[in-house]
Short mmCIF file of C-alpha atoms and ligand atoms in Angstrom, two decimals:
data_model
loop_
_atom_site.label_atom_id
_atom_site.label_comp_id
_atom_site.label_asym_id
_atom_site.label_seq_id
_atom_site.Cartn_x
_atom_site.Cartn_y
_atom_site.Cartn_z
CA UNK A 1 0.00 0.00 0.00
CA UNK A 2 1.05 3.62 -1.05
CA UNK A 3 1.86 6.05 1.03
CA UNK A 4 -0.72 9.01 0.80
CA UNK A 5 2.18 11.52 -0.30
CA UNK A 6 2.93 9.05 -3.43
CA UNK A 7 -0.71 8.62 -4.44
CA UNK A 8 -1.57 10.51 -7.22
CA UNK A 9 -3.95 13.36 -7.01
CA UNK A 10 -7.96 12.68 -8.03
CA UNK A 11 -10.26 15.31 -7.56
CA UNK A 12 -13.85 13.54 -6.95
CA UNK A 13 -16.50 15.88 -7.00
CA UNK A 14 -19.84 14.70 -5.50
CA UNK A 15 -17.73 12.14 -3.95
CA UNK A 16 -19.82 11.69 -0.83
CA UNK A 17 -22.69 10.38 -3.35
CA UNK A 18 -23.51 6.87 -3.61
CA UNK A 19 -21.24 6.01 -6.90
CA UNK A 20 -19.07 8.73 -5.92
CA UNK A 21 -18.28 7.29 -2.39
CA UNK A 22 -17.57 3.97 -3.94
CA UNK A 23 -15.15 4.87 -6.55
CA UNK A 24 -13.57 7.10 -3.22
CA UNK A 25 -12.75 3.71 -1.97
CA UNK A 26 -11.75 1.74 -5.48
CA UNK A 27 -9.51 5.05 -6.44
CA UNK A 28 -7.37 4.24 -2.61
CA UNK A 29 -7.28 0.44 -3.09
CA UNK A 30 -5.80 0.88 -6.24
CA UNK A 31 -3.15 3.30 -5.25
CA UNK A 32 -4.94 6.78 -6.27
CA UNK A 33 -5.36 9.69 -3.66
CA UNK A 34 -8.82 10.62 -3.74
CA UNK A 35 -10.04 13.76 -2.62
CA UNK A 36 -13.36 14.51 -1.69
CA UNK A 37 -15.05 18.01 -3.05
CA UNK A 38 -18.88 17.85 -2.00
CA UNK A 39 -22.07 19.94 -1.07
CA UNK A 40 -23.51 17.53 0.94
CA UNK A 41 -27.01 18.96 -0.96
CA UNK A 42 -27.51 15.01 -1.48
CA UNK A 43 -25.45 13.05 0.58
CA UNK A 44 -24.87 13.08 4.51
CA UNK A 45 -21.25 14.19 6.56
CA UNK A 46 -21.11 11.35 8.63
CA UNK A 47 -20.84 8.92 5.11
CA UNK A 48 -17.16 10.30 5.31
CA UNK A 49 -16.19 8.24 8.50
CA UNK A 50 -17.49 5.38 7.10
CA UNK A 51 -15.16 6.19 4.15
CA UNK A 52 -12.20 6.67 5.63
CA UNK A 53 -12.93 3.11 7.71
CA UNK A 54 -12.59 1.75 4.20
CA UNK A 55 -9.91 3.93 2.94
CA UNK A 56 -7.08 6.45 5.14
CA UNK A 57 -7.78 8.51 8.06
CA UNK A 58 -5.97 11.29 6.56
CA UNK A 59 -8.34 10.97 3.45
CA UNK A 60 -9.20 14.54 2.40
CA UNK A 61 -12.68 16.10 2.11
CA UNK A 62 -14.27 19.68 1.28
CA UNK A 63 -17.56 21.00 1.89
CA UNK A 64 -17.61 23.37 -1.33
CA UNK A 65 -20.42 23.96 -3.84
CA UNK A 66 -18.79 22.82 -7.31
CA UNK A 67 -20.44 26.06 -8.90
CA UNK A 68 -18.40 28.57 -6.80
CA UNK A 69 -15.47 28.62 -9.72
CA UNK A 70 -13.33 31.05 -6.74
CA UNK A 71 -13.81 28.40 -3.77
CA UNK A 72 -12.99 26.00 -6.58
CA UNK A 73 -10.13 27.76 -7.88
CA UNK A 74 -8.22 28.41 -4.56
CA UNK A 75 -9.03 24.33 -3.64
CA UNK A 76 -7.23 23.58 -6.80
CA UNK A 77 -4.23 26.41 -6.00
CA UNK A 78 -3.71 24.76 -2.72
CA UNK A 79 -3.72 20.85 -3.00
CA UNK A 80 -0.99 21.42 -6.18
CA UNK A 81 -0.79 18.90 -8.56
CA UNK A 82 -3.57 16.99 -9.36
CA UNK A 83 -3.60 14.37 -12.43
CA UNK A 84 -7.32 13.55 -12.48
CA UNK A 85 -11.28 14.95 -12.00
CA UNK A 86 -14.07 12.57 -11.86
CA UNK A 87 -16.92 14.45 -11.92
CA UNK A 88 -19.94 12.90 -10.09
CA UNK A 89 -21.57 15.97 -8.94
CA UNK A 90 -24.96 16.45 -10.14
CA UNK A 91 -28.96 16.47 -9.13
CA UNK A 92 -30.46 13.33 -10.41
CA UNK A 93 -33.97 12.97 -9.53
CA UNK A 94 -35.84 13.18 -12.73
CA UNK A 95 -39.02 14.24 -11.36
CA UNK A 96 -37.56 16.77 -9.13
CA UNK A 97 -35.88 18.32 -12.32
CA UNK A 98 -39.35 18.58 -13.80
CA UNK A 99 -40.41 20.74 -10.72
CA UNK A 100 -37.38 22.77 -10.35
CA UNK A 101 -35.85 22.94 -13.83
CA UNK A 102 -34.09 25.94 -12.90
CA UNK A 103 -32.10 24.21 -10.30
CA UNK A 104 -31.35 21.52 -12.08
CA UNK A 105 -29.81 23.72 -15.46
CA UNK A 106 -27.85 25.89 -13.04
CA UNK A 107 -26.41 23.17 -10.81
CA UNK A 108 -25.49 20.45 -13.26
CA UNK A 109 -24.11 22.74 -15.94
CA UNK A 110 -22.85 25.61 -14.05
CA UNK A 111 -20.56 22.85 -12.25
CA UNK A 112 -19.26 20.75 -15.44
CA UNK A 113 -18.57 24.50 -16.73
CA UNK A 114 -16.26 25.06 -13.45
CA UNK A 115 -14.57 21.84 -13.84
CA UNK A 116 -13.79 22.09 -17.59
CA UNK A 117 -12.21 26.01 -16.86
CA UNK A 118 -10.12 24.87 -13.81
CA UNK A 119 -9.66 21.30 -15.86
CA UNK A 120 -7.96 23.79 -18.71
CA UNK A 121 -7.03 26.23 -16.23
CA UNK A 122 -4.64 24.01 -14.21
CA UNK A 123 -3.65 21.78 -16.90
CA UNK A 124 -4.76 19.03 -15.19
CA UNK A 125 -4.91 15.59 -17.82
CA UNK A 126 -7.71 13.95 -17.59
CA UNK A 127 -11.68 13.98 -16.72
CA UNK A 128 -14.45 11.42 -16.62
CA UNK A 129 -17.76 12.57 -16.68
CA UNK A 130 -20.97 10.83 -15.26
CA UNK A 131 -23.59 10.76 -17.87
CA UNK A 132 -26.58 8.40 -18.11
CA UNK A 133 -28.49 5.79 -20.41
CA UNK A 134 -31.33 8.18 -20.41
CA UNK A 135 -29.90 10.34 -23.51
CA UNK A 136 -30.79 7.06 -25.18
CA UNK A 137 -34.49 7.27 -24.39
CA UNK A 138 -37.00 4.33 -25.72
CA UNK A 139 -33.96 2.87 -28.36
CA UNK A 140 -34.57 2.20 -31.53
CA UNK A 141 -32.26 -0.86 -31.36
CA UNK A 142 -31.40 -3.05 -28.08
CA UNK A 143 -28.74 -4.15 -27.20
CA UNK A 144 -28.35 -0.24 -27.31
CA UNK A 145 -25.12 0.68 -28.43
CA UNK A 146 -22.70 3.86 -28.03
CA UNK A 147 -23.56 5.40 -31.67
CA UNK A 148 -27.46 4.58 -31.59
CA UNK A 149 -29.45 7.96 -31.99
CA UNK A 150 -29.82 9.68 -28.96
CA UNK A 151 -33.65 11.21 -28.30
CA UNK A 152 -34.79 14.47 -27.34
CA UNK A 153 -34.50 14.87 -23.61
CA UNK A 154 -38.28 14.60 -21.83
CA UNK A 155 -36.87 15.58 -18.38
CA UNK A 156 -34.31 18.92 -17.64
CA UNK A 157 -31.92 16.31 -15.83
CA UNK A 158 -31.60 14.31 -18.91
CA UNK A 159 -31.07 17.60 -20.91
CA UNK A 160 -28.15 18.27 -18.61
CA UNK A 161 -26.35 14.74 -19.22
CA UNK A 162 -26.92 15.47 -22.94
CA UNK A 163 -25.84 19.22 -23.12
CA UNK A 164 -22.93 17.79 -20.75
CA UNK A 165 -21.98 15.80 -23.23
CA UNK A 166 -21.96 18.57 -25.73
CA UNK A 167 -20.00 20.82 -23.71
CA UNK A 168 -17.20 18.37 -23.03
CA UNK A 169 -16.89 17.42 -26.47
CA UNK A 170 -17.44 21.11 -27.86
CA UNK A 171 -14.70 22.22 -24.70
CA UNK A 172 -12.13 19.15 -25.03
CA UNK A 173 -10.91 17.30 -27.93
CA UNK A 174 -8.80 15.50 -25.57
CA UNK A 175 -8.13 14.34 -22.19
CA UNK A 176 -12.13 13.33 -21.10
CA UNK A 177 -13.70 9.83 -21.26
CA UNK A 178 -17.93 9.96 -20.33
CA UNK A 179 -19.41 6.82 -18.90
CA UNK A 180 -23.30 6.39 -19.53
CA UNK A 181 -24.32 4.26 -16.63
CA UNK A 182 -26.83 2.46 -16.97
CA UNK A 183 -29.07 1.64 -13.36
CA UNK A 184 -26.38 1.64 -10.70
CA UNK A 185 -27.34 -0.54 -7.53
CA UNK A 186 -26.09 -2.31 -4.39
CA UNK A 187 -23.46 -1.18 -1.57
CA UNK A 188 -20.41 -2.36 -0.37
CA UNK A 189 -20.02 -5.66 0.47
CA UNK A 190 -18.77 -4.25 4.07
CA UNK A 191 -22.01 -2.55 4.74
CA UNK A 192 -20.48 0.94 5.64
CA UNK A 193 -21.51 2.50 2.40
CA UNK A 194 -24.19 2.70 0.06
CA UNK A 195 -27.40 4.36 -1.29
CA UNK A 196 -28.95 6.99 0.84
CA UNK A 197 -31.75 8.67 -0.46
CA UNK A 198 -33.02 11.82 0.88
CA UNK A 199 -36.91 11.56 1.10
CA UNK A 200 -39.02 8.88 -0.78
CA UNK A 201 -36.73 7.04 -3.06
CA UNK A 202 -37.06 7.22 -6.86
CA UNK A 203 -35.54 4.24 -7.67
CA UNK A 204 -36.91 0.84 -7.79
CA UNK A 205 -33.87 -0.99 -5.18
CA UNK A 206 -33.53 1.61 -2.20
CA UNK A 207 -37.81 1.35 -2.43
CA UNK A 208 -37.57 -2.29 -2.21
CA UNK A 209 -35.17 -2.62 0.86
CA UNK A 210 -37.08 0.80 2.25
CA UNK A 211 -40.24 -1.88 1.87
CA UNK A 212 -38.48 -5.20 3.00
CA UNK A 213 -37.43 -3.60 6.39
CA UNK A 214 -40.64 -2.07 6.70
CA UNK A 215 -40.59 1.37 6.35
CA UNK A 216 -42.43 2.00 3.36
CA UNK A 217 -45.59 -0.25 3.27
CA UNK A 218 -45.60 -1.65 0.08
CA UNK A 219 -43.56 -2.14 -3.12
CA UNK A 220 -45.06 -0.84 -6.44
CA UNK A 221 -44.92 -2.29 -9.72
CA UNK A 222 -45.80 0.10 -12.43
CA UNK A 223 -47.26 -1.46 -15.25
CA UNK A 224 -47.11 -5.22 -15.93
CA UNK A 225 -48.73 -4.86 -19.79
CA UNK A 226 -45.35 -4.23 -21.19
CA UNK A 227 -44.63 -6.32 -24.47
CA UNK A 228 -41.59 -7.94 -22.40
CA UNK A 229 -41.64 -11.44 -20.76
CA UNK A 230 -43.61 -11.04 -17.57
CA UNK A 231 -45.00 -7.92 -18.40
CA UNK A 232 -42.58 -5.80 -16.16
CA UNK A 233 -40.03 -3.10 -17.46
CA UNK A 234 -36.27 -4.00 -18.04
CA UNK A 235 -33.34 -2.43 -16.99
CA UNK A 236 -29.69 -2.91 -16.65
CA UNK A 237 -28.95 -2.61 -13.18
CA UNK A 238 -24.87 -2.99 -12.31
CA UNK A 239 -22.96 -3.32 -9.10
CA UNK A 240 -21.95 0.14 -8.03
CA UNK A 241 -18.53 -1.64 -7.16
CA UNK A 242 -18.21 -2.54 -10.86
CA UNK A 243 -19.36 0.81 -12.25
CA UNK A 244 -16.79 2.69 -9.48
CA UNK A 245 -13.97 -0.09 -11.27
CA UNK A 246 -15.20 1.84 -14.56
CA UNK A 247 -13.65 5.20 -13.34
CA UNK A 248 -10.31 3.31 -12.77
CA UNK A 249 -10.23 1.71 -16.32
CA UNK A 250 -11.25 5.36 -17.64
CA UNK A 251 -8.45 7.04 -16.10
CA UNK A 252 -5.74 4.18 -17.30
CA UNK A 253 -7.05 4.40 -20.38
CA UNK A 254 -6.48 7.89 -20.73
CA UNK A 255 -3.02 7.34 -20.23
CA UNK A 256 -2.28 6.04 -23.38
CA UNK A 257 -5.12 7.43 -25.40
CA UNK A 258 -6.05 10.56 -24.70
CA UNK A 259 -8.76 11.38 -27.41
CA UNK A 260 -12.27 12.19 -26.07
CA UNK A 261 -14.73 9.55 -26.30
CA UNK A 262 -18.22 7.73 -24.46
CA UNK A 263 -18.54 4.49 -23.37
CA UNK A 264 -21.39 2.49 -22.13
CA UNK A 265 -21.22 1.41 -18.51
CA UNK A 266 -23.60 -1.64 -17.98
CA UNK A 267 -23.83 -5.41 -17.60
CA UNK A 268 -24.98 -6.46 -20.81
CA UNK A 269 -28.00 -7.80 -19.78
CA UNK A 270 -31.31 -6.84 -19.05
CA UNK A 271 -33.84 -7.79 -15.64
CA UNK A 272 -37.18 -6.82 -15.10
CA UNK A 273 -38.74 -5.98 -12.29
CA UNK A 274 -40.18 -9.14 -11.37
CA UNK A 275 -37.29 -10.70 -11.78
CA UNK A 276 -35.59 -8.29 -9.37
CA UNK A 277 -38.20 -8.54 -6.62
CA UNK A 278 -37.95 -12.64 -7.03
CA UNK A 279 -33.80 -12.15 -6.29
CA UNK A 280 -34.49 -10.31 -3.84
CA UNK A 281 -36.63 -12.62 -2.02
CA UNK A 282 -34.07 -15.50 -2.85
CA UNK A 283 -31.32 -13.67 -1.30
CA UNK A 284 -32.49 -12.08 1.55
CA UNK A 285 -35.62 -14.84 2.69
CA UNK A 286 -38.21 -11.83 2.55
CA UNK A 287 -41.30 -12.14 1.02
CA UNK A 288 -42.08 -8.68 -0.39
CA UNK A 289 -45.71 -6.76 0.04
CA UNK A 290 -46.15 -5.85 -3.91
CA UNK A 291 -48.86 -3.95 -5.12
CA UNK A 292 -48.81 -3.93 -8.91
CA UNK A 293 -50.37 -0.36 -10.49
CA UNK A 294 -50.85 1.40 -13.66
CA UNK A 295 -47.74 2.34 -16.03
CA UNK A 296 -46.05 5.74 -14.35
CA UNK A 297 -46.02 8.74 -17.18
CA UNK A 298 -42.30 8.49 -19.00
CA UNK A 299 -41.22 4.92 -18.18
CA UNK A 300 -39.56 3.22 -21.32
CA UNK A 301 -40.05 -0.18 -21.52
CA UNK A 302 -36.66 -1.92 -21.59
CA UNK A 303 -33.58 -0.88 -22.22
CA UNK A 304 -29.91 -2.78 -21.84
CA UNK A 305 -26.36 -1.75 -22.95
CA UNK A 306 -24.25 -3.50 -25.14
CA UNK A 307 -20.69 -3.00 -22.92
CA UNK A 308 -18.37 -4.82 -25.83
CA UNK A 309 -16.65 -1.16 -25.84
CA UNK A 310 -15.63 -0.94 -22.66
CA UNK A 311 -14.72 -4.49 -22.09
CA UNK A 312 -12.51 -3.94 -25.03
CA UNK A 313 -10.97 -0.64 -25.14
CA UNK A 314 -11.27 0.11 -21.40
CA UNK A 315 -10.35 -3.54 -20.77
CA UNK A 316 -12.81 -3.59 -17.77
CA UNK A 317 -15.58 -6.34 -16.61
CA UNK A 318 -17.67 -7.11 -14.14
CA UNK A 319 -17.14 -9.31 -10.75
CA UNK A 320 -20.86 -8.71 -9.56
CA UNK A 321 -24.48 -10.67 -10.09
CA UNK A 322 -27.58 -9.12 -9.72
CA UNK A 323 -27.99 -11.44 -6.72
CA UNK A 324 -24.90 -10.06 -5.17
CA UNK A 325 -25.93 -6.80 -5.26
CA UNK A 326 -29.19 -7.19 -4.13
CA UNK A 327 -27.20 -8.98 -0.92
CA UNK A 328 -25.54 -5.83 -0.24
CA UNK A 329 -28.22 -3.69 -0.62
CA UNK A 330 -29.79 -5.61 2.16
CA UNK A 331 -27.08 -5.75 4.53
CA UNK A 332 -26.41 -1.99 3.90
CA UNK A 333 -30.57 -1.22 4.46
CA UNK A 334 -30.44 -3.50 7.77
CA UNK A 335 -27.44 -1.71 8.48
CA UNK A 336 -28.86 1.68 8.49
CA UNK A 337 -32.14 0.40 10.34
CA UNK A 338 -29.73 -0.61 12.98
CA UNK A 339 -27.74 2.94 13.30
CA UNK A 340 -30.72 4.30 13.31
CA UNK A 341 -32.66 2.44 16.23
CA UNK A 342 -29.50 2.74 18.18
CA UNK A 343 -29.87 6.73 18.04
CA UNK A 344 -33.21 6.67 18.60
N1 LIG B 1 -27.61 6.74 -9.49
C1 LIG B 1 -28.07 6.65 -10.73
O1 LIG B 1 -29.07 5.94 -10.97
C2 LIG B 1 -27.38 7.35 -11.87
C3 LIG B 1 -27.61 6.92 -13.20
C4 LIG B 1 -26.97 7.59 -14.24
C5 LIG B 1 -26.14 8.68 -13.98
N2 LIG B 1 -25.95 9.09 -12.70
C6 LIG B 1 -25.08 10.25 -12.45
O2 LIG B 1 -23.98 9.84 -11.64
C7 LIG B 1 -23.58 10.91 -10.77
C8 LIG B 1 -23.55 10.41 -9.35
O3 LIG B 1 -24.83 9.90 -9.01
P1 LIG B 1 -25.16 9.32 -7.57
O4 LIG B 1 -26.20 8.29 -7.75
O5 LIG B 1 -23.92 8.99 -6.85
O6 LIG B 1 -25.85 10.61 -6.94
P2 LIG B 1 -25.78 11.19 -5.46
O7 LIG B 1 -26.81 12.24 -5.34
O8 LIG B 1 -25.75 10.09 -4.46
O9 LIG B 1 -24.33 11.87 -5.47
C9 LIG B 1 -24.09 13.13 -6.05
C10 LIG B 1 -23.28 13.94 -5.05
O10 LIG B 1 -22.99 15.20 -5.63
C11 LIG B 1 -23.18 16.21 -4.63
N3 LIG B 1 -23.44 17.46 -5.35
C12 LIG B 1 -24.50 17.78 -6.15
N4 LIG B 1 -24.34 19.01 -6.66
C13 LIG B 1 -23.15 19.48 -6.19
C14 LIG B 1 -22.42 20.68 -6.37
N5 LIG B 1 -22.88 21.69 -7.10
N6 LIG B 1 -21.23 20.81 -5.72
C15 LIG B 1 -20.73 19.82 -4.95
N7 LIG B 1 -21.37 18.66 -4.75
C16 LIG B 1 -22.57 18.50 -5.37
C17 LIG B 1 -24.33 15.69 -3.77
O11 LIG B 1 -24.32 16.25 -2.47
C18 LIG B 1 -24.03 14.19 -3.74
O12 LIG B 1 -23.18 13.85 -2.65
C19 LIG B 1 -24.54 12.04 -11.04
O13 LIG B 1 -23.95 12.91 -11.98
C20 LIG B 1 -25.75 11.35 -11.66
O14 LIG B 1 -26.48 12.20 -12.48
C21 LIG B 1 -26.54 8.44 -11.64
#
């Protein structure tokens, strides 16, 4: 193991996120030196801890807004030379964007804009860039595949991943690599970190633990008339341990190629919601209260990524099932249950 003053310099924005905290810990193990630039407008303080548990006690971490280009600037002045940005910090909640689409323009583009200057700026290498399977929209063609058509947005959060994209390839002909994940999912296999949702989850996993330990009544499936094998919608849903391994196989790979370009970040293969709820109940011995409803407004219905780029060029693939990360989404739920009844 590295020393920290040998470790090369990684600037993680949104780093006390869900992906973000995981790739924290994947960027250490593999010899990196993370450091942590959040808001905390969607993750919690105490998250840090349990990161440096898994990582270094002398792991940095600063509470800045990505958007202040001064705050930014001075960070940058002070930690000197720094050979990487992965650049996690965004809003995500797609209906949230539809309320506020204001805050979600601002936020998500004003901060790509301050990493590209200070990127430029500071002449630092290299950037990766969290985008998302949602430019895709309902595919024309599935497996879908890095050149397929991408669709008008129907949400301001997916406009930002797509204008994003346009300003890193407009901004940088070199020295950026942009993952489009496709549906991120489990924890780490410790339990100390994982998805924390502020409010009522949007997506379908943190509902279904949420559900299985019993805070949220009852699981619901929307729509089960879709033209796909049990009627349910399909997604790609990947270990956030092999998606945070992505970021590591971006940044090598920008070592000796450093011309712009997107990959796909995905399993391959496709699930649908039935089939997640029935691993779930395999895996954790839970029967689950479903209550199966009418197709929500904007759902596609199945969509999966063909990886064959990234396995190739990026030479990166996947350790994870579906089944294991439904394991440690559990143990991370029934570890926060516990936390919590202990403060209570
Ligand atoms: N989770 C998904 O399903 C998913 C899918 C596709 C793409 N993405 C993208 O991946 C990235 C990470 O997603 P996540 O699931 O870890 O989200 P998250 O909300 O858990 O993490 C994002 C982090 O960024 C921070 N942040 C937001 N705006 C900031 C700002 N202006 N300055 C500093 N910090 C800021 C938040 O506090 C949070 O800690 C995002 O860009 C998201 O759009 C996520």
């Amino acid at each position: 193991m590295k020393n920290q003053e040998h470790r090369p310099k990684i600037i993680v924005t949104g780093g006390a996120g869900f992906i973000g905290s995981h790739t924290v810990v994947e960027l250490w193990n593999v010899g990196y030196e993370p450091i942590i630039v959040d808001n905390f407008s969607n993750s919690q303080p105490w998250i840090f801890d349990r990161i440096k548990r898994l990582t270094s006690k002398g792991l940095q971490c600063f509470h800045i807004d990505c958007c202040d280009e001064e705050k930014m600037e001075q960070l940058f002045l002070k930690l000197g030379q720094i050979i990487g940005i992965i650049h996690f910090a965004a809003l995500k909640s797609v209906n949230e964007s539809i309320e506020q689409p204001e805050m979600y323009y601002k936020n998500n583009l004003n901060s790509l804009q301050t990493i590209i200057n200070l990127k430029e700026k500071f002449n630092i290498p290299d950037l990766v860039f969290s985008s998302s399977a949602t430019v895709y929209g309902a595919a024309e063609q599935l497996p879908v595949t890095e050149d397929c058509n991408l669709k008008p947005a129907t949400s301001p959060y997916g406009e930002t991943k797509q204008l994003g994209e346009k300003m890193i390839r407009e901004q940088l002909e070199t020295g950026a690599i942009i993952l489009r994940y496709f549906n991120p999912v489990g924890a780490h296999p410790s339990g100390l970190i994982g998805e924390l949702p502020i409010g009522v989850p949007q997506n379908l996993i943190p509902y279904l633990t949420q559900t299985a330990i019993g805070q949220r009544d009852s699981l619901k499936v929307f729509g089960t008339d879709y033209n796909t094998q049990d009627g349910t919608c399909i997604r790609d849903y990947i270990h956030v341990l092999d998606l945070a391994k992505a970021h590591i196989a971006a940044l090598t790979r920008l070592l000796s190629n450093r011309k712009t370009d997107v990959y796909n970040i995905g399993t391959g293969e496709g699930h649908s919601v039935l089939e997640v709820i029935n691993t779930f109940e395999k895996v954790s011995g839970i029967d689950l209260r479903v209550k199966y409803t009418n197709r929500r407004a904007g759902d596609i219905e199945s969509i999966y990524a063909d990886c064959s780029k990234a396995s190739l060029t990026l030479k990166w693939d996947l350790k994870y099932t579906l089944g294991d990360a439904l394991k440690h989404a559990w143990q991370w739920e029934k570890g926060l249950h516990e936390t919590k009844a202990e403060a209570a």
